[in-house]
Each structure stands twice: as C-alpha cells, then as structure tokens.
Coordinates of C-alpha atoms and ligand atoms in Angstrom, one line a residue:
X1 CA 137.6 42.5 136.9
X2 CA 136.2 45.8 138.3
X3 CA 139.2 47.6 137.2
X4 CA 139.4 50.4 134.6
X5 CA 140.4 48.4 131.4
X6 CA 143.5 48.1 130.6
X7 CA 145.9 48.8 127.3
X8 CA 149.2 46.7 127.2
X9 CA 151.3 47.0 124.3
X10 CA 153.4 44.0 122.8
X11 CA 156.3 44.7 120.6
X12 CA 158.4 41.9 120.3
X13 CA 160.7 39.0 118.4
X14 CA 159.9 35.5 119.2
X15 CA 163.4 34.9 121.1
X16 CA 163.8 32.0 123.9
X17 CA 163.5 31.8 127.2
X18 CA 166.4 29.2 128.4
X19 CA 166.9 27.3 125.1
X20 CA 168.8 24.3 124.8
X21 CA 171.2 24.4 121.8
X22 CA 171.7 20.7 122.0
X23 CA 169.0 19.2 119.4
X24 CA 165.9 17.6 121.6
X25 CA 164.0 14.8 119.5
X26 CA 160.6 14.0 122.0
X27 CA 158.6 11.3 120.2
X28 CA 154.6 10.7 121.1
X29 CA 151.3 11.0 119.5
X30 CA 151.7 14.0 118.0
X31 CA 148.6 16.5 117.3
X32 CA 149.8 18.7 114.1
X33 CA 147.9 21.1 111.9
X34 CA 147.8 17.7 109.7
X35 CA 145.9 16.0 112.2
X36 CA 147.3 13.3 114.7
X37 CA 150.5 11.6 114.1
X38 CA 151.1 8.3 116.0
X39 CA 155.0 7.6 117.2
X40 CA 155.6 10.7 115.8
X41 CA 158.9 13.4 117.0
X42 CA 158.8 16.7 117.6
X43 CA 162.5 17.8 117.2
X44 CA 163.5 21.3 119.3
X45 CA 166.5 23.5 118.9
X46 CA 167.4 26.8 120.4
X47 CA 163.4 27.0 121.6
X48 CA 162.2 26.5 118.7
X49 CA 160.7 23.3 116.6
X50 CA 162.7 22.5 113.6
X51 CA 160.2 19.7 112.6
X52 CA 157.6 17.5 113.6
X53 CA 156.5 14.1 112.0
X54 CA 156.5 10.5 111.2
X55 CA 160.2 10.8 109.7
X56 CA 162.2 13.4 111.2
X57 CA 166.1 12.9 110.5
X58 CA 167.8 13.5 113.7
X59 CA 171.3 15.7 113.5
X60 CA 174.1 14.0 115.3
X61 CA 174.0 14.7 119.2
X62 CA 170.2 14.8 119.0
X63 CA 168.9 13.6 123.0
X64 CA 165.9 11.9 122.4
X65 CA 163.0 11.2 124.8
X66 CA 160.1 9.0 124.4
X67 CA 157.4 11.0 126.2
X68 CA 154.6 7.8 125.7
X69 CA 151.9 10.7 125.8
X70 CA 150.1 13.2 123.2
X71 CA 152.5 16.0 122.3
X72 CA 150.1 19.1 121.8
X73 CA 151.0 22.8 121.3
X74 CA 150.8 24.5 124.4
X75 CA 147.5 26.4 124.9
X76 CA 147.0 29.6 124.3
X77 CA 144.5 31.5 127.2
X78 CA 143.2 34.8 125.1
X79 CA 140.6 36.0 128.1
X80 CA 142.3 35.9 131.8
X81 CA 141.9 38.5 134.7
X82 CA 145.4 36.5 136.4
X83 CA 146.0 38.4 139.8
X84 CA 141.8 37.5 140.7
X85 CA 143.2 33.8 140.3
X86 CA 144.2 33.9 143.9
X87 CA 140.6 33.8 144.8
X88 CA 139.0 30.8 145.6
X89 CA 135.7 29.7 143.6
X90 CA 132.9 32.1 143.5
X91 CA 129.8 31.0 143.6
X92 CA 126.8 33.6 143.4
X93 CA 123.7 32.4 144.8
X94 CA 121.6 33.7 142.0
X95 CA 121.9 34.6 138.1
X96 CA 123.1 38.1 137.0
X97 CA 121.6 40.2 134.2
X98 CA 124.8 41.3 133.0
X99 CA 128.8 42.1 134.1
X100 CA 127.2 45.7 135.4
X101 CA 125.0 43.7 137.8
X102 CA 127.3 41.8 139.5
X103 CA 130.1 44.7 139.9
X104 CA 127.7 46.3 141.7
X105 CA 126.8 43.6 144.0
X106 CA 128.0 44.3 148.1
X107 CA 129.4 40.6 148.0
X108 CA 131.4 41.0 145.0
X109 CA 133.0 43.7 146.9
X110 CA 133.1 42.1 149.9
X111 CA 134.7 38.7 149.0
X112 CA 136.9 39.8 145.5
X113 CA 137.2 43.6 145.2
X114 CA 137.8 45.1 148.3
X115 CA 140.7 42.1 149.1
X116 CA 142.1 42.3 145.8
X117 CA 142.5 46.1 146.2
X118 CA 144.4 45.4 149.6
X119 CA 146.8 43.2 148.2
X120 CA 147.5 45.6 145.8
X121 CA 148.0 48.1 147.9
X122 CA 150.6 45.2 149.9
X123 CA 152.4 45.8 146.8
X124 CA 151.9 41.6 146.3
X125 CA 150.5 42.3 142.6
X126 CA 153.3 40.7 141.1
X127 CA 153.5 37.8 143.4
X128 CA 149.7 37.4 142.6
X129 CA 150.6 37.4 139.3
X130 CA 153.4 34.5 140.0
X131 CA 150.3 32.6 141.2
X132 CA 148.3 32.8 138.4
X133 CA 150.7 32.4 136.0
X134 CA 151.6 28.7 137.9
X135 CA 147.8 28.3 138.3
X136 CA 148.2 28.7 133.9
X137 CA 151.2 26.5 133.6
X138 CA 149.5 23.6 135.5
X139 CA 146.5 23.2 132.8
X140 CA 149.1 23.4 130.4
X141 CA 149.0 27.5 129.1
X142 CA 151.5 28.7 127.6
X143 CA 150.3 32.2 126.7
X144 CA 148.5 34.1 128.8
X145 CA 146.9 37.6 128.5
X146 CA 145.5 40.1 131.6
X147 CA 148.4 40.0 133.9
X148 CA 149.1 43.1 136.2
X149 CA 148.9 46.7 135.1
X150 CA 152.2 47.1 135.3
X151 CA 154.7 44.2 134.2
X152 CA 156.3 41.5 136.4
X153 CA 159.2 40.7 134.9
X154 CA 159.1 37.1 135.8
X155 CA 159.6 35.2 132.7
X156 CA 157.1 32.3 133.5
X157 CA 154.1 32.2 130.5
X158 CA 154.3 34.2 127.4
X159 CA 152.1 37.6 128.7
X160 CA 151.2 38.3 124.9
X161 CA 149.6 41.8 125.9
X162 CA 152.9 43.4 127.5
X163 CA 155.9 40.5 127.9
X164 CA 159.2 41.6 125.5
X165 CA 161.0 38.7 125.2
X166 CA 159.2 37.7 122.3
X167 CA 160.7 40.2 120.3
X168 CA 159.7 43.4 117.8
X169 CA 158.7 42.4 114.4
X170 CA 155.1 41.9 115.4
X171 CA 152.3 43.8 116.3
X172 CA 150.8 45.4 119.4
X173 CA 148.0 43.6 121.2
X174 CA 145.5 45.2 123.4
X175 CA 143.4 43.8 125.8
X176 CA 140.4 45.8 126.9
X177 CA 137.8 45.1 129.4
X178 CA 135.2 47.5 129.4
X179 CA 134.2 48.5 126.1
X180 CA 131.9 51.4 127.0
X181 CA 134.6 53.4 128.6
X182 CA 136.9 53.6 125.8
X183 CA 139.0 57.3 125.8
X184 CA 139.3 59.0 122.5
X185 CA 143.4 58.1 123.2
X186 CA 142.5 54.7 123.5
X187 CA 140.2 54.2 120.5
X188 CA 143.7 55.9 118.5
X189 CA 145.4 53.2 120.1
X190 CA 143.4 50.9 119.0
X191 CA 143.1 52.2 115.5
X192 CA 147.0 52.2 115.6
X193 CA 147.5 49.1 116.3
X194 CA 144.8 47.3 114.3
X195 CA 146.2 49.8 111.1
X196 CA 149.6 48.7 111.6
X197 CA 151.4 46.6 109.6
X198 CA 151.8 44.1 110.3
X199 CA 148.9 44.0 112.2
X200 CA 148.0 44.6 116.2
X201 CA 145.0 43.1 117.7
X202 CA 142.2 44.3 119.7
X203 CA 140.9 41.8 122.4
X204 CA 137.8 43.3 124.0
X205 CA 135.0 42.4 126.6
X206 CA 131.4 42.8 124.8
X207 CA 128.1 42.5 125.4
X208 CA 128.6 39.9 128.4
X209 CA 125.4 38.9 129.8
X210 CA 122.5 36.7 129.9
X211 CA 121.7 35.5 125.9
X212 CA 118.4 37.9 126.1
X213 CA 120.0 41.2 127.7
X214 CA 119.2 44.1 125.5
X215 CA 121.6 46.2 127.5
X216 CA 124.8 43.7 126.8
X217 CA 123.8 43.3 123.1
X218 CA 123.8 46.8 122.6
X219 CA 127.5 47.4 123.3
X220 CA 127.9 45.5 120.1
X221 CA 126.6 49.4 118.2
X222 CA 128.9 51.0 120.2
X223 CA 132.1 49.3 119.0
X224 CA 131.0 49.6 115.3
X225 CA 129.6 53.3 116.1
X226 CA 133.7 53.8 117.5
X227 CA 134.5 52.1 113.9
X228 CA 136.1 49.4 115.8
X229 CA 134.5 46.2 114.4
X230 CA 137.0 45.0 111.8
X231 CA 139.6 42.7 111.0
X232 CA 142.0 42.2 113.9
X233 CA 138.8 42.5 116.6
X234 CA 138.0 39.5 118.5
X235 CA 135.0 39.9 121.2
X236 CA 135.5 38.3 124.0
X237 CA 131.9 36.6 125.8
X238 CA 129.7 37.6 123.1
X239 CA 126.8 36.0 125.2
X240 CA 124.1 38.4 124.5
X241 CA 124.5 38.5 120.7
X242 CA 122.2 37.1 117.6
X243 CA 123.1 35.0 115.0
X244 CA 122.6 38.0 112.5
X245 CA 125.0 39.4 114.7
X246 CA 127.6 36.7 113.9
X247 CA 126.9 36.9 110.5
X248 CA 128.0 40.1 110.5
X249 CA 131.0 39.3 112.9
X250 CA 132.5 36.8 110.1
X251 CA 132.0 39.3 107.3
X252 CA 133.9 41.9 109.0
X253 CA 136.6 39.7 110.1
X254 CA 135.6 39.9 113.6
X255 CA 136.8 36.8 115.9
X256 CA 135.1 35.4 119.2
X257 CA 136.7 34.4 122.2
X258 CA 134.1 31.9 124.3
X259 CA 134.1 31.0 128.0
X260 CA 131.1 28.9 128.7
X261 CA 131.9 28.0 132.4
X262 CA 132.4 31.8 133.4
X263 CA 129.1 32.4 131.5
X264 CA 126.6 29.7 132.9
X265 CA 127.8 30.5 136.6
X266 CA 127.3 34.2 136.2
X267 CA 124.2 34.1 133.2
X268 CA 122.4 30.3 133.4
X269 CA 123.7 30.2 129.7
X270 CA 126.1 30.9 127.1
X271 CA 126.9 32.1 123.5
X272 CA 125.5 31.0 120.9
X273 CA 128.2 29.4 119.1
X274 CA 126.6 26.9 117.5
X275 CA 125.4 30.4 115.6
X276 CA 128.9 32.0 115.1
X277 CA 129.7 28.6 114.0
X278 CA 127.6 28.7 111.0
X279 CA 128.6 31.8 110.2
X280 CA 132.2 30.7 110.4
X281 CA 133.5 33.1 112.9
X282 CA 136.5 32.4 113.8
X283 CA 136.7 31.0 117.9
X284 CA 139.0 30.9 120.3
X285 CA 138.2 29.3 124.1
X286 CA 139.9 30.7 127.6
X287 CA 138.5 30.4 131.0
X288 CA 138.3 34.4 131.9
X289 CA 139.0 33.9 135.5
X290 CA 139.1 31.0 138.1
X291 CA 136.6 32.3 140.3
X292 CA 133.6 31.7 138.1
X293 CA 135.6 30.0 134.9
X294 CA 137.8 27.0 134.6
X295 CA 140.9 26.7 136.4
X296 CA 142.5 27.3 133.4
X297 CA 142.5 26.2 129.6
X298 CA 142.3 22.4 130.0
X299 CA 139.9 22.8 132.3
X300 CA 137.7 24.9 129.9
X301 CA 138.4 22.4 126.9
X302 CA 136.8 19.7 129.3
X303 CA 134.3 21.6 130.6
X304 CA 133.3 22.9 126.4
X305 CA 133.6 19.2 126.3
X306 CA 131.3 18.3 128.3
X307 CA 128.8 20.9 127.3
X308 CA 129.2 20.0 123.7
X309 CA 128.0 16.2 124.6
X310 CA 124.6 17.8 126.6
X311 CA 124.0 19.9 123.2
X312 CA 121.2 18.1 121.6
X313 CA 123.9 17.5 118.5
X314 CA 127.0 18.4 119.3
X315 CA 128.7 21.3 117.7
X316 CA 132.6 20.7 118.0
X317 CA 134.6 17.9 117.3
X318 CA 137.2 17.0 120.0
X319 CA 139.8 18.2 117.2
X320 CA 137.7 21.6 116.9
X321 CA 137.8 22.4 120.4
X322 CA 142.1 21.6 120.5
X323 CA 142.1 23.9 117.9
X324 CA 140.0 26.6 119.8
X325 CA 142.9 26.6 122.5
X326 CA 145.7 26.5 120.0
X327 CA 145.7 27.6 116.2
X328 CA 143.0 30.0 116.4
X329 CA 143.6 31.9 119.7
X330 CA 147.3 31.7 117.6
X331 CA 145.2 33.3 114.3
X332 CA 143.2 35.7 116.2
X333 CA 146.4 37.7 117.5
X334 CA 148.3 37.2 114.4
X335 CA 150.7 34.9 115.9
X336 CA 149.6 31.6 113.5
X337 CA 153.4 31.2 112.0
X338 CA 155.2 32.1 115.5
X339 CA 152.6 29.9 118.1
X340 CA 149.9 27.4 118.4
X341 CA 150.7 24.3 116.0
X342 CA 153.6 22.0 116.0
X343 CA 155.2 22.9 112.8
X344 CA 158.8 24.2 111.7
X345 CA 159.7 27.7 113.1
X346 CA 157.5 28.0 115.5
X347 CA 158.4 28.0 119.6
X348 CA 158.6 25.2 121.2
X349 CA 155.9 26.1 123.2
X350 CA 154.6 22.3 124.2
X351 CA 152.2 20.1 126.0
X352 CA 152.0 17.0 126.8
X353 CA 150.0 15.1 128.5
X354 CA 149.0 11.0 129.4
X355 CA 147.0 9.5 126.6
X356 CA 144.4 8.8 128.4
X357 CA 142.8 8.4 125.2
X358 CA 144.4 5.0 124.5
X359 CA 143.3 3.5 127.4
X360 CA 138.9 4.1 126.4
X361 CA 139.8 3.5 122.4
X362 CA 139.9 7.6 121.7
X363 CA 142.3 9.4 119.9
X364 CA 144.6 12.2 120.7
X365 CA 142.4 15.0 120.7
X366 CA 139.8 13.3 122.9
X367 CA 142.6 12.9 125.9
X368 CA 143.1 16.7 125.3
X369 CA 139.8 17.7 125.7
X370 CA 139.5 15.2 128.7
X371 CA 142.6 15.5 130.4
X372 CA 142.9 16.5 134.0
X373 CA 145.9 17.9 135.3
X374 CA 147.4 15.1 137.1
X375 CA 147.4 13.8 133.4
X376 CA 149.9 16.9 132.6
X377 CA 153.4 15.4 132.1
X378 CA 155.1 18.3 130.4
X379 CA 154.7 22.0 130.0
X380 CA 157.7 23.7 127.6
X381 CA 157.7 27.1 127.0
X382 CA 160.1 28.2 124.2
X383 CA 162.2 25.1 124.7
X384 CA 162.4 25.0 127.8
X385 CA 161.0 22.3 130.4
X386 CA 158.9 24.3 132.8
X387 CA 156.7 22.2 134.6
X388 CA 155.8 18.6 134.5
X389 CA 156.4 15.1 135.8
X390 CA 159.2 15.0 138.2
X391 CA 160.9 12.2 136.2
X392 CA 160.7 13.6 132.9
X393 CA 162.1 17.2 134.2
X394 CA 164.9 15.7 135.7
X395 CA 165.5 14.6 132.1
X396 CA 164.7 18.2 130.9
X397 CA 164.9 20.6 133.1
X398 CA 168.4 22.2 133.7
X399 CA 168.3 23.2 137.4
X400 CA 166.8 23.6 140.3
X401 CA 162.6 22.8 140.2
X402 CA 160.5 22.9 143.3
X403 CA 157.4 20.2 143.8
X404 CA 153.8 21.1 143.6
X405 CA 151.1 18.8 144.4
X406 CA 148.3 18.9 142.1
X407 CA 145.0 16.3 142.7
X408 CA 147.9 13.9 144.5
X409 CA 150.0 13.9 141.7
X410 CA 154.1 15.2 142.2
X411 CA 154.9 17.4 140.0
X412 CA 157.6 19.8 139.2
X413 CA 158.3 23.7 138.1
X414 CA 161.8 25.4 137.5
X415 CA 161.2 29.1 138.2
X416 CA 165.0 29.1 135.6
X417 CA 163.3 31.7 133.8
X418 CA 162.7 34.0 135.9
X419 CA 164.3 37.2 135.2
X420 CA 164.0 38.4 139.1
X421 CA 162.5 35.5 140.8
X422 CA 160.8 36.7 144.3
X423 CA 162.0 34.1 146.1
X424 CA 160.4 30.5 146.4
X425 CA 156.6 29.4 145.2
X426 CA 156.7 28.6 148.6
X427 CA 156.9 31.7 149.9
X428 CA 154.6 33.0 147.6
X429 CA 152.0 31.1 148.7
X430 CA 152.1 31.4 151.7
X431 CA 152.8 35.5 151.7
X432 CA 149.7 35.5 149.4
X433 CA 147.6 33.2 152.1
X434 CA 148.4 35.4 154.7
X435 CA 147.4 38.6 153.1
X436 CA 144.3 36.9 151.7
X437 CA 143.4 36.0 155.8
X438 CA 143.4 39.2 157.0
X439 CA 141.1 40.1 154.6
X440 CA 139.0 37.3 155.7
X441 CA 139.9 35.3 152.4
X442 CA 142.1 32.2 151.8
X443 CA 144.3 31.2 149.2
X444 CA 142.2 29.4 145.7
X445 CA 144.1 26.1 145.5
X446 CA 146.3 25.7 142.4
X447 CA 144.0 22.7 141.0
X448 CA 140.7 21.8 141.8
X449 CA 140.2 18.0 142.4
X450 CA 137.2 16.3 142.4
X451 CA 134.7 19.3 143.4
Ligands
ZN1 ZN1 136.9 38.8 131.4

C-alpha cells in the first residue's frame, strides 16, 4: 500500500479462459437481476451464459448438473492491494488519523513494507500475486483489481486493471492509490480514459481516514480542483466525507467503493453510507487488503452484514449488499452487460455456494451474505470450473486440480488456465513462507477460521 500509485490499462474483448463448447445446464437457486429463482438453470456455452431461468430449453448434448446450492454471479473485488495478501492479519494497537499516519509508522515498516520490498526484490512478485489471487478465488472473486506492477501472466481471476484476455472493445480502467500525487501525465491518462468512448474508469483512493479528519476530506477539492470528479470516477474509502459531499458525488455521477472492515481496524469507524445511500450513490463493496480488511469479498459481504444488523436500522437489504459485490462493482467499470449478473451474454463468471439459507428459513441472498468459505462449492470463471468442491470439479473440471484445505473443508483448484503456471500452489507456498521467514514474517493463511 505504500507504493507509488499505480496506472494499469485494460483494453480487452471478453474472450474465455478454457471454455467448454459442450452446452453445461447447472440448475440451483438462482440469484438473477430479477431477484431469486428457485430450481432454476443457468445454461453455459463457450464461457459464456446463454440463459438463466425457471424454463430454459436445453440444446441436445446439454450435461446437466444439479449443484443443490445458490448459483450467484461471481464477485467482483474493485479495491485490493493482492501481493500484501501474503501477510498475515495486522492488527495496530491503536487508531490512526488517516492512511498518512500509518505509512509512517516504524511498525508498518517493520512487519509489511520492508518484507514486502524484499520479496520483491526475490523477484517472488508474481508468485505473491498467485497467492492472492487463490486467497480471491476461495471467497468466491472472480475479478480482481491491484495486482503487481507489472503483469503475471497467470490466467487465474479476471485482473480488470491490466489482464488482456478479456478482449478490446472496452475501455481502459485505472486504478490509483494516492490521489494527491497525481502527475500531469497521469491526470491526461485519466482524462483519456474517462473521455473515451466507450468509456474507461477511474478507481481512486480518497480521503481515507477517520469520519472527522479534515486532512482526508480535503483530498475530495483536490480531485475536483484536477477536474477529475465526474462520471466514470468511483472513490474508493470515502471515510472522511459529509453527506453534502455525497450529494454532490451522485449528481456528478461519482460512484463509492466501501470497505468497512479495513476502515474500523485502521479508523474506529467507517463511511457514511447510510448518507451516500440517500443520495443514491452508486456503491460497490471490496475488502482493500487482508491485513486489516476481509479475507476477501465474501468475507466483507458478511462482515457489512454483520455491521448492517448493529446499525440502529439497518441500511442494506441482504439483496443490496449481493448486489454491492456484483452488478454495481459490474456498473461502476462499465462492465454491466459483460460481468456481474446471471443474464444472456454475459461470462460465465459463477459462484456457488451451500444454501445455508434453507436450512434457518432465509433466502438466497441471506446465505450469500452469510456464507463462509467452507460453504463455497464452485468458483467458474469464464466457463470454466476453477475452484470448488472436490466432487463437483471432478464433474467440471477438465484436468489436473490440486487440494487446498480451507476451515477443514477439501477443496479443489485447477491452475488449467494458467498461461505459464510457476510450478505447483505447493511450491508457492512454501517459496513464499520461506522468504516471508527470513524476513521475520510467516505466510497469512489462505482462510481464516474461527478467529
Ligand atoms: Zn486500498
């Protein structure tokens, strides 16, 4: 996170990873942009969905699987710093002002900066990045943004900020971290981008800090003194701004991306979104980091979850929330017709998980936003099976997977689309472990359980 920020351009098709061309019905409780459909199917062909409902006729050859669970879109994680994932769990002994306090602290660069610098320097960035992106696919992502500086071609989750195999046709999404650094060559990237058509995106960090800090909130007159609060704009923490603020966000066509966990461990509090709620700002949820966020995007739906309930009235419903980690993360970087919903044409970008919900007289969205990921049976990323329950990818999965252990649950991952896979996950992990030992670190675990 102490890095310079960073500018990755997207320019891409939505093409496949490795597709089936056999027609795949999966039938579940499906959750649609129609709301949830029960014994529903979701039928995939060549990585993409080709319908999803009640009645779906099935073409001749059609495999179907009955999946028992809640087929979701796969979530979409707008705000990640992946290669810090390695780390485990951070926790500061005291509350910070703002992200300039911290950075400056000697024990942030004791236990994350220094030894993420070394491991750089190892030249293990992109197995770091392998990590993470694993870390991702087990709470279900299935795009990610804030990988390495300089691609891995790996082919695991979508990297929406730099990965090309989703094709050209669409535009160029930046992801910037500090916004009070921004070179004149960068603000005409951004400008580019966000003037294009069709048009890029600009995800940036802004004024991230306790909900008082006068020195976080004003970042907010340096982006629209930079001309840079318009349409296309989503501000990522937002923690320190007003509701007059979000007022202003909405009319502008400025979007929010919220991560409450990150936020209450660095700040005591978060955004005020039941604020840019009212003002009908447009919100996306992602976990920024593992350290001091959420695992990943399940784990941040439960934990907004769980927040929402200690609200005095809550401010989401369970179906808002699924939404905040698929449609509008999908609307905020004009993806909405290519990601994030099941419905025709888009990639089968999947995820399905045990309906918990069933079990304590819930619906579908409720075992989203309480799903752990033991509860993860599938993860599909443009049509192909990528992760999931051992039984169901034997189904699914066409080669070789290796078995991950998350909370005592077996699970497995194919690393099939991999474009130059660095070996095994196992010697990943244990490469990275090593590294992260000399440095006086360990490895984060892949899932927390029960902490
Ligand atoms: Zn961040």
């Amino acid at each position: 996170m102490s890095r310079d920020w960073i500018l990755f351009v997207l320019s891409f098709p939505f093409g496949t990873l490795s597709a089936q061309t056999t027609p795949l019905a999966l039938t579940g409780t499906l959750i649609t942009p129609d709301g949830i459909v029960q014994n529903g199917t979701v039928l995939i062909q060549n990585g993409k969905i080709t319908a999803a409902g009640a009645q779906v006729s099935l073409p001749a050859g059609t495999k179907t699987v009955e999946t028992h669970g809640v087929i979701a879109p796969g979530l979409i994680d707008l705000h990640n710093h992946l290669t810090w994932n390695v780390f485990p769990r951070w926790k500061p002994i005291t509350e910070f002002g703002n992200r300039y306090d911290w950075e400056q602290k000697p024990i942030y660069k004791l236990l994350m900066d220094a030894p993420h610098e070394a491991l750089v320097q190892q030249g293990l960035e992109c197995q770091m990045e392998r990590y993470a992106e694993v870390k991702a696919i087990t709470e279900g992502e299935t795009s990610v943004v804030g990988g390495t500086y300089t691609p891995c071609d790996q082919g695991l989750a979508r990297n929406l900020d730099y990965d090309p195999q989703l094709g050209t046709g669409l535009g160029t999404i930046l992801y910037y971290i500090f916004p009070l650094s921004i070179s004149e060559s960068e603000l005409a990237a951004a400008n580019a981008a966000l003037s294009a058509k069709p048009r890029g995106s600009l995800l940036i960090h802004l004024a991230e800090g306790a909900p008082k800090n006068a020195s976080a909130a004003e970042e907010l007159y340096t982006l629209q003194g930079r001309g840079l609060f318009k349409p296309g704009v989503s501000l990522i923490h937002a923690t320190a701004l007003t509701p007059a603020n979000f007022a202003a966000m909405a009319k502008a066509g400025v979007g929010l991306i919220w991560s409450p966990r990150s936020n209450i461990e660095l700040y005591g509090d978060t955004t005020n979104v039941a604020a840019a709620k009212t003002a009908n700002v447009v919100m996306a949820i992602a976990p920024d980091w593992s350290p001091t966020g959420s695992v990943g995007s399940l784990g941040e739906l439960n934990y907004a979850s769980v927040w929402n309930q200690s609200q005095p009235s809550s401010i989401f419903t369970d179906a808002e929330l699924v939404a905040m980690a698929t449609a509008n993360p999908a609307t905020l970087v004009g993806l909405q017709d290519q990601i994030g919903s099941l419905a025709p044409n888009h990639v089968a970008d999947l995820l399905i998980i045990r309906d918990t919900g069933k079990e304590n007289n819930k619906d579908a969205y409720w075992s989203l936003t309480h799903a752990t990921p033991e509860d993860v049976d599938l993860v599909m990323i443009g049509g192909a099976a990528t992760y999931g329950d051992p039984q169901l990818m034997r189904q699914l999965s066409n080669g070789q997977t290796e078995t991950l252990h998350i909370c005592g649950a077996e699970k497995a991952i194919s690393f099939a689309s991999e474009t130059n896979p660095p070996g095994t996950f196992a010697v990943t992990q244990s490469k990275l472990d090593h590294a992260l030992r000399q440095q006086g670190r360990r490895l984060a675990p892949l899932a927390e359980c029960g902490q």
